[in-house]
Short mmCIF file of C-alpha atoms and ligand atoms in Angstrom, two decimals:
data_model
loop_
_atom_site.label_atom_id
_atom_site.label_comp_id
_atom_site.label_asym_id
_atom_site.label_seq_id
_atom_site.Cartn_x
_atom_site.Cartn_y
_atom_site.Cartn_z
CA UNK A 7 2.43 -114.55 -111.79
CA UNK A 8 0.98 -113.58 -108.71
CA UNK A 9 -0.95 -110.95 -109.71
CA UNK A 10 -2.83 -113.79 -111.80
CA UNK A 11 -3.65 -116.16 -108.53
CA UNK A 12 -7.31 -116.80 -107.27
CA UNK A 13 -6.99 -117.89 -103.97
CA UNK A 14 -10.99 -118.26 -103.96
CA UNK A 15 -9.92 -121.13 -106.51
CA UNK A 16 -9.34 -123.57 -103.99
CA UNK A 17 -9.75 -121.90 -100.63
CA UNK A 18 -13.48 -123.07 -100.15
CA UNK A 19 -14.36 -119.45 -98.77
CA UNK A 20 -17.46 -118.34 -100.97
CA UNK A 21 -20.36 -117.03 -99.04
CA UNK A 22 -19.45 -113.86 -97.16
CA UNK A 23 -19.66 -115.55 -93.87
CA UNK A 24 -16.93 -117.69 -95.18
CA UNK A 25 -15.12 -114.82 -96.37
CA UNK A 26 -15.03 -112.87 -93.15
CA UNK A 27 -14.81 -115.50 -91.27
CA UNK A 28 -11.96 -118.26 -92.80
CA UNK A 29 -11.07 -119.49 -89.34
CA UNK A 30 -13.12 -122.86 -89.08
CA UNK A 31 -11.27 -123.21 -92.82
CA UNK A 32 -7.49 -123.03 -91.39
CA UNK A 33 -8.16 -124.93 -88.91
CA UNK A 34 -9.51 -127.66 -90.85
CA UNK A 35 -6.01 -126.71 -93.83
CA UNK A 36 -3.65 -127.40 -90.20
CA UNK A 37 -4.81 -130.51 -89.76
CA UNK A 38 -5.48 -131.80 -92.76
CA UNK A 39 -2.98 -130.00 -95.12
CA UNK A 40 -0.51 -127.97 -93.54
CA UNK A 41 1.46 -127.59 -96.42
CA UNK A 42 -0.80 -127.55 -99.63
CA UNK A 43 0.34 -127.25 -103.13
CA UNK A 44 -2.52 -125.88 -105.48
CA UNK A 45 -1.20 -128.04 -108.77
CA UNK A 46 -3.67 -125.88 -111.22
CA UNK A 47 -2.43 -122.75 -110.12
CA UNK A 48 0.97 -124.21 -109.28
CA UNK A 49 1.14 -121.87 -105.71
CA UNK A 50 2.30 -123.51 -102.19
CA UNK A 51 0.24 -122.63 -99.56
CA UNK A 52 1.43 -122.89 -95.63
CA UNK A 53 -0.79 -122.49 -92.70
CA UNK A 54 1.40 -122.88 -89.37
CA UNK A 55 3.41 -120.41 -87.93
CA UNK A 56 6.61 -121.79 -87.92
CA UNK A 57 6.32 -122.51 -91.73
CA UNK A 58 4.45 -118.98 -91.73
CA UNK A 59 7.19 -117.09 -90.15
CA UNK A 60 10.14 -118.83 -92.23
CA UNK A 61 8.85 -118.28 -95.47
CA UNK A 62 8.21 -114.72 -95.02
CA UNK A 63 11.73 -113.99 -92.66
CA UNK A 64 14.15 -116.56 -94.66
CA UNK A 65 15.34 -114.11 -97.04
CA UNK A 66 18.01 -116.08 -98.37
CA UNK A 67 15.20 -118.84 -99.36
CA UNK A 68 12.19 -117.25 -100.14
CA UNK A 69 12.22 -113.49 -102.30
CA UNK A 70 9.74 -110.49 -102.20
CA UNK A 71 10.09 -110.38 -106.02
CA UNK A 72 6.90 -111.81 -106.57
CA UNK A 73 5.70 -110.44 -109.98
CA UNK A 74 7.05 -109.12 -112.89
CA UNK A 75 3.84 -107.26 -114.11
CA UNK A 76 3.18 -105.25 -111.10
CA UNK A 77 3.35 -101.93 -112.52
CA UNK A 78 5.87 -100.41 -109.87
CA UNK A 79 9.08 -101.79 -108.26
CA UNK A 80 9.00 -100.39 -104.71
CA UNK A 81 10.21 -101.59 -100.91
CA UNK A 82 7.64 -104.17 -100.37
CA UNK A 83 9.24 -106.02 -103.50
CA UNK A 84 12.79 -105.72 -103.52
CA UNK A 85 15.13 -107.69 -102.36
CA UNK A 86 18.59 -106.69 -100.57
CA UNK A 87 21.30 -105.47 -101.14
CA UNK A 88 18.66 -103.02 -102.76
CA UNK A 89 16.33 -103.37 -100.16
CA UNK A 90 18.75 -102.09 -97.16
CA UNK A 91 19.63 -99.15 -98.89
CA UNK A 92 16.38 -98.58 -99.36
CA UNK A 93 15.22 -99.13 -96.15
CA UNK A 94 17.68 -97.42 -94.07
CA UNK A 95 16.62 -94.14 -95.77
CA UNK A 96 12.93 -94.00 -95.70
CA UNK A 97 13.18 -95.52 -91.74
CA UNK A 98 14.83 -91.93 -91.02
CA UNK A 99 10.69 -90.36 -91.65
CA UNK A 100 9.36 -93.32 -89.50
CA UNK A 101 11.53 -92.89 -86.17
CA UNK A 102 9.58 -93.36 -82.38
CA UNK A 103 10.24 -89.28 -81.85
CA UNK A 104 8.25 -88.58 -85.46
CA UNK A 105 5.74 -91.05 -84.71
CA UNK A 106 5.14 -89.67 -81.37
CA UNK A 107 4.74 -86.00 -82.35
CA UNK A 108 1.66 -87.09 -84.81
CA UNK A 109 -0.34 -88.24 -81.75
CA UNK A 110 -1.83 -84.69 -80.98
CA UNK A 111 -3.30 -84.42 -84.48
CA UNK A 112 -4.34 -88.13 -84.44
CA UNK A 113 -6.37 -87.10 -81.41
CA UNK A 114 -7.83 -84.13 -83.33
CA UNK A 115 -9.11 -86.07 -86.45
CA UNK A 116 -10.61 -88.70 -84.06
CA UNK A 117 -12.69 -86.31 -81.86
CA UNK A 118 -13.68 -84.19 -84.99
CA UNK A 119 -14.78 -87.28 -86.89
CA UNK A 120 -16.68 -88.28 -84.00
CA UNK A 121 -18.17 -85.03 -82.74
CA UNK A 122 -19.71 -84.49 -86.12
CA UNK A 123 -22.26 -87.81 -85.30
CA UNK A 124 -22.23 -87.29 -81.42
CA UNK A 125 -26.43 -86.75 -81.71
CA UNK A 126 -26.57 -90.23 -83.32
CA UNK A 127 -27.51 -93.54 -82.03
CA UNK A 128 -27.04 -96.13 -84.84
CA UNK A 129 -23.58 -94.83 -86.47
CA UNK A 130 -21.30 -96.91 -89.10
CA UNK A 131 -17.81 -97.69 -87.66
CA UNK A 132 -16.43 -98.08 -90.98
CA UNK A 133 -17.96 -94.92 -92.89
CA UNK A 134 -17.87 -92.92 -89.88
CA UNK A 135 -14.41 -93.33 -88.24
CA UNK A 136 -11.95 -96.54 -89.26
CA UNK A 137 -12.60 -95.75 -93.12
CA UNK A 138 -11.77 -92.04 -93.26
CA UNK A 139 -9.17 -91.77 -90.47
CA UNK A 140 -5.97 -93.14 -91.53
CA UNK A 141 -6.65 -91.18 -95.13
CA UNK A 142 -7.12 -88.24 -93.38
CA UNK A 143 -3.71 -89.11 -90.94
CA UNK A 144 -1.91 -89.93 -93.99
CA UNK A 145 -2.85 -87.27 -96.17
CA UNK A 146 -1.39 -85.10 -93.35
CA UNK A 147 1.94 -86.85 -93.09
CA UNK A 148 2.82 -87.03 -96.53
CA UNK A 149 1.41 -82.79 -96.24
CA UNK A 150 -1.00 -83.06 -99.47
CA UNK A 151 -4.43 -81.66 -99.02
CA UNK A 152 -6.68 -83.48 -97.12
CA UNK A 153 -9.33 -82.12 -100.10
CA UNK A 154 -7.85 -85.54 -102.40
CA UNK A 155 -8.77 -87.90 -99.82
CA UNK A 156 -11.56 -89.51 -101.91
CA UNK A 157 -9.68 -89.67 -104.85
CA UNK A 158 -7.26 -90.97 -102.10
CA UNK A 159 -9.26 -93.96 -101.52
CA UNK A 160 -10.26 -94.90 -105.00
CA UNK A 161 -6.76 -95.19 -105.95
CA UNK A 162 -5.84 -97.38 -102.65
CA UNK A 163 -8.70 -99.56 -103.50
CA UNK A 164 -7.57 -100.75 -106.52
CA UNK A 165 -4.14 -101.12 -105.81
CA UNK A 166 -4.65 -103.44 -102.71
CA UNK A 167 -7.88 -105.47 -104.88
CA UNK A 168 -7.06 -109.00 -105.52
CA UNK A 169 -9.22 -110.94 -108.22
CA UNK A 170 -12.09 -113.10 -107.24
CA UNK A 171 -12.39 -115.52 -109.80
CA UNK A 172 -10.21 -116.01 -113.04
CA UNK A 173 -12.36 -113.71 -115.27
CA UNK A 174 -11.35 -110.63 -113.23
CA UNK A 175 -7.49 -111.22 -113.56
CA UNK A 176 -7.24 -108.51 -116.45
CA UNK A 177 -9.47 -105.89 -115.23
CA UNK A 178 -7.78 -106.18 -111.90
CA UNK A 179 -4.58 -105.69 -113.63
CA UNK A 180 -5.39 -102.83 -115.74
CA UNK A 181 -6.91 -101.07 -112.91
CA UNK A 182 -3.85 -101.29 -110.99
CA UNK A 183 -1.99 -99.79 -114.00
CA UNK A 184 -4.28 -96.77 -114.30
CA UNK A 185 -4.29 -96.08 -110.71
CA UNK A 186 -0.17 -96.73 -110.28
CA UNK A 187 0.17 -94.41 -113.10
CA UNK A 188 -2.22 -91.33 -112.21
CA UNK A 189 -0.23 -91.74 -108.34
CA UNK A 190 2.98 -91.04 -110.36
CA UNK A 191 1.73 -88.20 -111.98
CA UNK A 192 0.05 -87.04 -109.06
CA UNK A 193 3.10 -87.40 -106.57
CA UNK A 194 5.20 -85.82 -109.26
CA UNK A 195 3.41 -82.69 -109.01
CA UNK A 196 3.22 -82.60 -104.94
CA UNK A 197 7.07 -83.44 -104.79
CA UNK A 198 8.09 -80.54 -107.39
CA UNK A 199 6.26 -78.09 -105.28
CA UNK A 200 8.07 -79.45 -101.92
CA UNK A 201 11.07 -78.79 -103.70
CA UNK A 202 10.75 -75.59 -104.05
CA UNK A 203 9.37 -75.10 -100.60
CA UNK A 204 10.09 -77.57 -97.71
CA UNK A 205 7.96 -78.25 -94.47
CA UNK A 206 8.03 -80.94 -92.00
CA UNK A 207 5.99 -83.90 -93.80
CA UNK A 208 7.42 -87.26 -95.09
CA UNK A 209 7.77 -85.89 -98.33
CA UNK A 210 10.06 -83.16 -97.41
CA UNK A 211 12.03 -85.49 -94.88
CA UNK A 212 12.56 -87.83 -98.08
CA UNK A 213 13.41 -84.87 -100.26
CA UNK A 214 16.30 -83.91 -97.92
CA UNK A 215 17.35 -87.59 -97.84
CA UNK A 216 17.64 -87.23 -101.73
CA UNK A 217 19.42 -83.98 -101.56
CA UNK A 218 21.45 -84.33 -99.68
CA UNK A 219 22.90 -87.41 -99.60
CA UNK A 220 22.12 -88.25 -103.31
CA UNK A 221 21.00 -91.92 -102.32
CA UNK A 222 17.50 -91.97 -102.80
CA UNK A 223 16.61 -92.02 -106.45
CA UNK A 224 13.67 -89.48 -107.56
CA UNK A 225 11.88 -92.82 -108.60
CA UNK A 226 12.31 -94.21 -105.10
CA UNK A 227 10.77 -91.47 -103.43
CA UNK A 228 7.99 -91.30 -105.78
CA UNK A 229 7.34 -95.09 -105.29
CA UNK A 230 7.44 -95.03 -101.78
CA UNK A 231 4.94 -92.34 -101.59
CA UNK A 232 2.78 -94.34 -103.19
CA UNK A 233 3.79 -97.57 -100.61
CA UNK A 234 2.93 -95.32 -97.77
CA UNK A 235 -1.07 -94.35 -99.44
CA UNK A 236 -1.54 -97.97 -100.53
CA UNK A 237 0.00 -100.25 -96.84
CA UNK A 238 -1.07 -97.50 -94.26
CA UNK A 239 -4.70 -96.77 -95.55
CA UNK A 240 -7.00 -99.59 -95.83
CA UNK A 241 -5.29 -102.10 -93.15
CA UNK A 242 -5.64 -99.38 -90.60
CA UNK A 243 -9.07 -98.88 -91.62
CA UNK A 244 -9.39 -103.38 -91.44
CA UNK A 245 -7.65 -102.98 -88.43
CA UNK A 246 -9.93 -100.49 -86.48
CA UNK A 247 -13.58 -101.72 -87.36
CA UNK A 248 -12.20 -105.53 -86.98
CA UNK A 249 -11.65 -104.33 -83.40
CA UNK A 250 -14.87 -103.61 -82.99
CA UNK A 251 -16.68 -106.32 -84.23
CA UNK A 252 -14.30 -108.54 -82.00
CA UNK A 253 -14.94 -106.49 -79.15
CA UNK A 254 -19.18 -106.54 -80.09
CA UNK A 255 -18.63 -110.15 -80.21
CA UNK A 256 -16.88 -110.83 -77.00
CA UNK A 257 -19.63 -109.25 -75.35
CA UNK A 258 -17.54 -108.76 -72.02
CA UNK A 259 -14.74 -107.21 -73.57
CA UNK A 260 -16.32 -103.19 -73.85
CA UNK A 261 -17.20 -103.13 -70.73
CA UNK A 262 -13.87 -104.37 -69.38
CA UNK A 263 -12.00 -102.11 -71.40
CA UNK A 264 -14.34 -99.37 -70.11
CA UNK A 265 -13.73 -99.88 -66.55
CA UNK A 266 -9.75 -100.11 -67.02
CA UNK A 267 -8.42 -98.51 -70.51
CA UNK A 268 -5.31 -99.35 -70.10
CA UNK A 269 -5.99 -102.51 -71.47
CA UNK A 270 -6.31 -100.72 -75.01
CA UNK A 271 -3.28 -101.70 -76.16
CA UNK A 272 -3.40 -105.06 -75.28
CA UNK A 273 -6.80 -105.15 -77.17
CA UNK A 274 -5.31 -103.84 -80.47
CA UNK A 275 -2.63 -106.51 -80.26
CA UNK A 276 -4.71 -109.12 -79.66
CA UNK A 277 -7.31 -107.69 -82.84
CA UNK A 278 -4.10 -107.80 -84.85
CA UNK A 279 -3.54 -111.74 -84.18
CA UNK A 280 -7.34 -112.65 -83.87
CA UNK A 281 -8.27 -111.19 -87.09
CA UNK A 282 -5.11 -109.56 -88.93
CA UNK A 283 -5.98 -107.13 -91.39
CA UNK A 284 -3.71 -108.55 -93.79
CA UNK A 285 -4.82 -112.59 -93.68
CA UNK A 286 -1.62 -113.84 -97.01
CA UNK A 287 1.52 -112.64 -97.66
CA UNK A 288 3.14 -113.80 -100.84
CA UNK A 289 6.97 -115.10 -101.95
CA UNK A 290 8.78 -116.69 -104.36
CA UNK A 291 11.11 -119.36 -103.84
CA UNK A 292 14.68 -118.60 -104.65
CA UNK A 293 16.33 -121.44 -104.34
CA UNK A 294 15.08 -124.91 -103.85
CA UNK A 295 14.22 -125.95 -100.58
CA UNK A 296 12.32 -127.58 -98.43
CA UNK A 297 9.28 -127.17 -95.91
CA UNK A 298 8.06 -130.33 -93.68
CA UNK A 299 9.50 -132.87 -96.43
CA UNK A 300 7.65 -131.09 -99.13
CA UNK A 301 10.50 -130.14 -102.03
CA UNK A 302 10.12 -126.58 -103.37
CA UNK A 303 11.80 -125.32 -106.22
CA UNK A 304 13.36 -122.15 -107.28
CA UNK A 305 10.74 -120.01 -109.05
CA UNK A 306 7.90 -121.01 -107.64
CA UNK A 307 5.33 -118.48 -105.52
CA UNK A 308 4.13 -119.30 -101.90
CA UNK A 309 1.62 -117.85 -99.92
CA UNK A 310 2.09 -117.49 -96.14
CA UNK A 311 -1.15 -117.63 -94.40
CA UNK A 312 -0.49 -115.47 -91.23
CA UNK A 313 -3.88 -114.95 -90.37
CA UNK A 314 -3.93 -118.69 -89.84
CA UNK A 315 -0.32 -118.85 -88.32
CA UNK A 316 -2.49 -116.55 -85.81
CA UNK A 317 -4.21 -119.34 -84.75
CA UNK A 318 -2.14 -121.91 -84.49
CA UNK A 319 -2.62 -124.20 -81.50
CA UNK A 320 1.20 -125.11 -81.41
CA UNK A 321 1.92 -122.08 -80.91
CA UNK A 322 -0.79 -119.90 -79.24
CA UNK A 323 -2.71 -121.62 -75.67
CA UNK A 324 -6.27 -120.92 -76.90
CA UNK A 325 -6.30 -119.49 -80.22
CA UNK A 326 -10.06 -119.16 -81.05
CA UNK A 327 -10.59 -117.12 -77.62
CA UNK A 328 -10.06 -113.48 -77.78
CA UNK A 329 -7.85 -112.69 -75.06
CA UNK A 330 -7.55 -109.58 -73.58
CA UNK A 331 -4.55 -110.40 -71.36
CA UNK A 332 -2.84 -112.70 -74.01
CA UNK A 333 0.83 -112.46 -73.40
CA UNK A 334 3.20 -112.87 -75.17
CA UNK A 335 1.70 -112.38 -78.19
CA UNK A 336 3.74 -112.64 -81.04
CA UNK A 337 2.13 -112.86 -84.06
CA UNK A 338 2.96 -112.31 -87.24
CA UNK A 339 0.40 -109.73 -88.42
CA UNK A 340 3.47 -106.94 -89.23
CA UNK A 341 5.26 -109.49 -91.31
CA UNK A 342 8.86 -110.59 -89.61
CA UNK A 343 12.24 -109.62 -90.69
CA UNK A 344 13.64 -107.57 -92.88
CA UNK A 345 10.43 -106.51 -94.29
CA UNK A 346 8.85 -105.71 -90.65
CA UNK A 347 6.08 -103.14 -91.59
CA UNK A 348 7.27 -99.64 -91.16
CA UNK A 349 4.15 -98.48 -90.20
CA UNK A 350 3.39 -100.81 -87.08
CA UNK A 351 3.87 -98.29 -84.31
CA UNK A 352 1.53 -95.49 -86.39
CA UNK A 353 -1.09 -98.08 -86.87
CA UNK A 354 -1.30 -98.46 -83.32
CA UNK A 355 -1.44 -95.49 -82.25
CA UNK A 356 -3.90 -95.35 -84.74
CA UNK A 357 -6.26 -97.74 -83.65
CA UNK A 358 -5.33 -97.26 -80.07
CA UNK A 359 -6.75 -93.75 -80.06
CA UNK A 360 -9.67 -94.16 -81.98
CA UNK A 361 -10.46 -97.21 -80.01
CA UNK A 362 -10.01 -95.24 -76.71
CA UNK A 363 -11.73 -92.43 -78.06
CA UNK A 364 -15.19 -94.44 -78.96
CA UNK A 365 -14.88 -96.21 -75.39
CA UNK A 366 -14.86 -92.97 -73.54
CA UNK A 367 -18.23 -91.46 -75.38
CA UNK A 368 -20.30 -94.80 -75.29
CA UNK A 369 -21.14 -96.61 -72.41
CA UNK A 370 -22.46 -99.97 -74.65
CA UNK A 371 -22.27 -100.92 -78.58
CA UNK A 372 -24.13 -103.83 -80.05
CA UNK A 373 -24.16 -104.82 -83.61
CA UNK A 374 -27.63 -103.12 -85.45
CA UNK A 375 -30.15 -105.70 -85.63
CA UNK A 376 -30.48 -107.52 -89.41
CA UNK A 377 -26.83 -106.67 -90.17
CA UNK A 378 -25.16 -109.57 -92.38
CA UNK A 379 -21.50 -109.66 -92.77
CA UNK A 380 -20.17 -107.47 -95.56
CA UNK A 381 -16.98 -108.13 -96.03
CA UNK A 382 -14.50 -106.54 -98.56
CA UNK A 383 -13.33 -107.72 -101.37
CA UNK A 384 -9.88 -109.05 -101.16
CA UNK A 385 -8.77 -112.47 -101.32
CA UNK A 386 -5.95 -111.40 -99.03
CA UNK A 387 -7.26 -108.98 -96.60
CA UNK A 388 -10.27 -109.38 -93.88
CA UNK A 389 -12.40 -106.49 -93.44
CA UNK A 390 -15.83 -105.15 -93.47
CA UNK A 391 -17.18 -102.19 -95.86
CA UNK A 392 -19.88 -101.26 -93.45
CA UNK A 393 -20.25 -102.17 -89.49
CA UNK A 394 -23.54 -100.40 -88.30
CA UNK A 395 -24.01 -99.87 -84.31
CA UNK A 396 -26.00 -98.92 -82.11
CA UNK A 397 -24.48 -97.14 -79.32
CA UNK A 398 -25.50 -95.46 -76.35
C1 HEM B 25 5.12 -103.66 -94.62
C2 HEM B 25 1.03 -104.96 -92.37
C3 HEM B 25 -0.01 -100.29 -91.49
C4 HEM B 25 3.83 -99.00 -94.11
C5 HEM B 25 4.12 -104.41 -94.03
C6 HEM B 25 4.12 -105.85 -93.96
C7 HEM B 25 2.96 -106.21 -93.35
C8 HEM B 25 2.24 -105.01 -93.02
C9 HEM B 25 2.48 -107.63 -93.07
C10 HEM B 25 5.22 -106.80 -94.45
C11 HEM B 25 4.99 -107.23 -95.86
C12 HEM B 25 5.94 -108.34 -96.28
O1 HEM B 25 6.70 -108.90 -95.48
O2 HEM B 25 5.90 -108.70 -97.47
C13 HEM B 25 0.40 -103.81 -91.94
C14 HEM B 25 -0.81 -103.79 -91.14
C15 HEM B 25 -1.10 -102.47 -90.88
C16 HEM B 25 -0.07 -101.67 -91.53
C17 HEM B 25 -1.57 -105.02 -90.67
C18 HEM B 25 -2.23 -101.87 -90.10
C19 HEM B 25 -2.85 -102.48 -89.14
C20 HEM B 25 0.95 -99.54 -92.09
C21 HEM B 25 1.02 -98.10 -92.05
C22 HEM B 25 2.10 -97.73 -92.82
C23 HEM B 25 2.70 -98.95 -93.31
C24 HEM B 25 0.07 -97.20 -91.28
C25 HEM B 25 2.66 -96.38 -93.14
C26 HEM B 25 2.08 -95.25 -93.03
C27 HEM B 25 4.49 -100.15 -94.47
C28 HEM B 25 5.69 -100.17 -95.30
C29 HEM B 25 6.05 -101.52 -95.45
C30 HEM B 25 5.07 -102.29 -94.72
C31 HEM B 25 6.40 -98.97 -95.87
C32 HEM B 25 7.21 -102.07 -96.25
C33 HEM B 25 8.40 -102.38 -95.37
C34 HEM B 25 9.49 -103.12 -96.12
O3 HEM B 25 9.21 -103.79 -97.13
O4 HEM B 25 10.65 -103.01 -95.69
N1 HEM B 25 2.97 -103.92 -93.42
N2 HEM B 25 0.81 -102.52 -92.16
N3 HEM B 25 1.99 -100.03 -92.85
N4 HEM B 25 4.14 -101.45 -94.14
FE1 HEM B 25 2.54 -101.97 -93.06
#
């Protein structure tokens, strides 16, 4: 089951270096063993985009029903014709015109967050800004009190934690159970009180949805509220302070995006292929088939490494640089198909502000001096817990 896999177990990333930095790794997997079946943990393993991008777009071939112990059925593991139903509803609460109206309270939380450690020189982009902003966005667009946000947190945590070796599968697991079940009791209470009195946040969107049209289960709309804490928090969070530390280590890039900032886009879509917050995405087969002459058979669980898809030589002109002008760019860090995240153009805007915002105030950032990696711990996500700087 996949909640029971240790990538760890064969992927040869240990130290935290390694972990943070799994590059040199999938380069060494594309050339040597593109498509790699892990026989102890019986898992397929692909590191190129094409392979990449079919296994997690070929619906027909490969299903998000990846587990049968995860403790909640929701859109990120259905498959149609559930999934289109599905999907068509909650897309009504994600539309450009919503998205765009959330950018003048984006801009607030940014330039509050930031004013409150304007008289300091060394701050922490994690604790101080890419850690507590997207809690504090989505706490507002889901309207529950931005008071919870640390209980907020905990809960994400342990939903999106992976094991790291094979005597944490069970405490992983039982974690995730707790948490999934105090977010259903939790949401249950916020969406009873919506009922009774609607506003303009997701929640009340969804409720109307459910109202009115009687498609949306109650169980739906409680499980996506949960989707929406757990997928929006902590890869916006990976997603801002991975920016940064690309941007400290390509030490031309700050200052170019200082003199012309409309390149700020272009830099959060090139952090997003560089070093995707999200590095695996899991499937399971569903009916045999086959990938470069390998034979896979129905049942079986492959992971999709898109972080290393990302770097692909056959398919990006200079991978390993960190290009600011990089176009196209299509990478698969939003997943492809069906399942395309939802929340792509709020995580930009996202990172695009706070990124903007930090530019603006500091005329140069470097990395504090004696700062070793610290990554996070997820065998499927790349992030750091703390990133101190010293700005100026
Ligand atoms: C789906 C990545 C931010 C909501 C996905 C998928 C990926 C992804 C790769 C597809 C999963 C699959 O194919 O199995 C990311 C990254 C983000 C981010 C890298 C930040 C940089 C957000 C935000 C939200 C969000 C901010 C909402 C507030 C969703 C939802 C889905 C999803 C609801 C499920 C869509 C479906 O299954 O149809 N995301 N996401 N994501 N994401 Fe995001």
């Amino acid at each position: 089951d996949i909640l029971r896999v240790v990538t760890n177990e064969f992927s040869g990333l240990h130290t935290k270096e390694e972990k943070y930095n799994p590059f040199p790794w999938y380069k060494n997997m594309r050339e040597k063993h593109p498509v790699y079946y892990d026989s102890k943990q019986g898992v397929w393993n692909v590191f190129l985009y094409e392979d990449a991008k079919r296994v997690i777009s070929d619906k027909d071939a490969f299903s998000s029903k990846k587990s049968k112990e995860l403790p909640l059925q929701n859109i990120t593991n259905i498959d149609p014709p559930d999934h289109t139903r599905l999907r068509s509803l909650v897309s009504k609460a994600f539309t450009p015109k919503i998205v765009a109206n959330w950018e003048p309270r984006i801009q607030d939380f940014t330039k509050g967050l930031l004013d409150q450690i304007s008289k300091k020189n060394t701050i922490d982009i994690v604790e101080d800004l890419a850690y507590p902003l997207p809690v504090m966005v989505i706490a507002e667009l889901l309207g529950i009190p931005t008071s919870d946000r640390n209980q907020f947190k905990e809960w994400s945590n342990s939903l999106v934690a992976g094991p790291s070796s094979t005597e944490d599968i069970q405490e992983t697991i039982n974690q995730k159970n707790k948490a999934t079940s105090e977010l259903k009791e939790y949401f249950s209470h916020i969406i009873q009180e919506k009922r009774k009195k609607s506003l303009e946040d997701i929640i009340s969107v969804l409720i109307q949805a459910e109202e009115n049209e009687g498609k949306l289960s109650a169980e739906e709309l409680l499980s996506f509220c949960i989707v929406l804490l757990v997928a929006g928090n902590e890869t916006t969070t990976n997603l801002i302070s991975n920016a940064v530390y690309s941007f400290v280590e390509n030490k031309t890039v700050w200052e170019t995006l200082k003199q012309d900032p409309t390149l700020i886009p272009n830099a959060v879509e090139e952090t997003l292929r560089y070093r995707s917050p999200v590095q695996v995405l899991p499937r399971r087969v569903k009916m045999d088939t086959e990938i470069s002459g390998y034979k896979l058979t129905s049942g079986q669980l492959v992971f999709a490494w898109i972080g290393s898809a990302n770097r692909d030589e056959n398919k990006f002109s200079n991978p390993e640089y960190f290009d600011l002008k990089r176009n196209p760019n299509d990478h698969l860090t939003f997943g492809k198909g069906i399942h395309f995240c939802l929340g792509a153009p709020l995580a930009r805007l996202e990172a695009k502000i706070a990124l903007s915002e930090l530019i603006k105030r500091y005329s140069t950032i470097s990395i504090k001096e004696g700062y070793q990696i610290d990554p996070i711990e997820s065998s499927f996500m790349n992030g750091l817990k703390s990133l101190p700087v010293i700005v100026e």
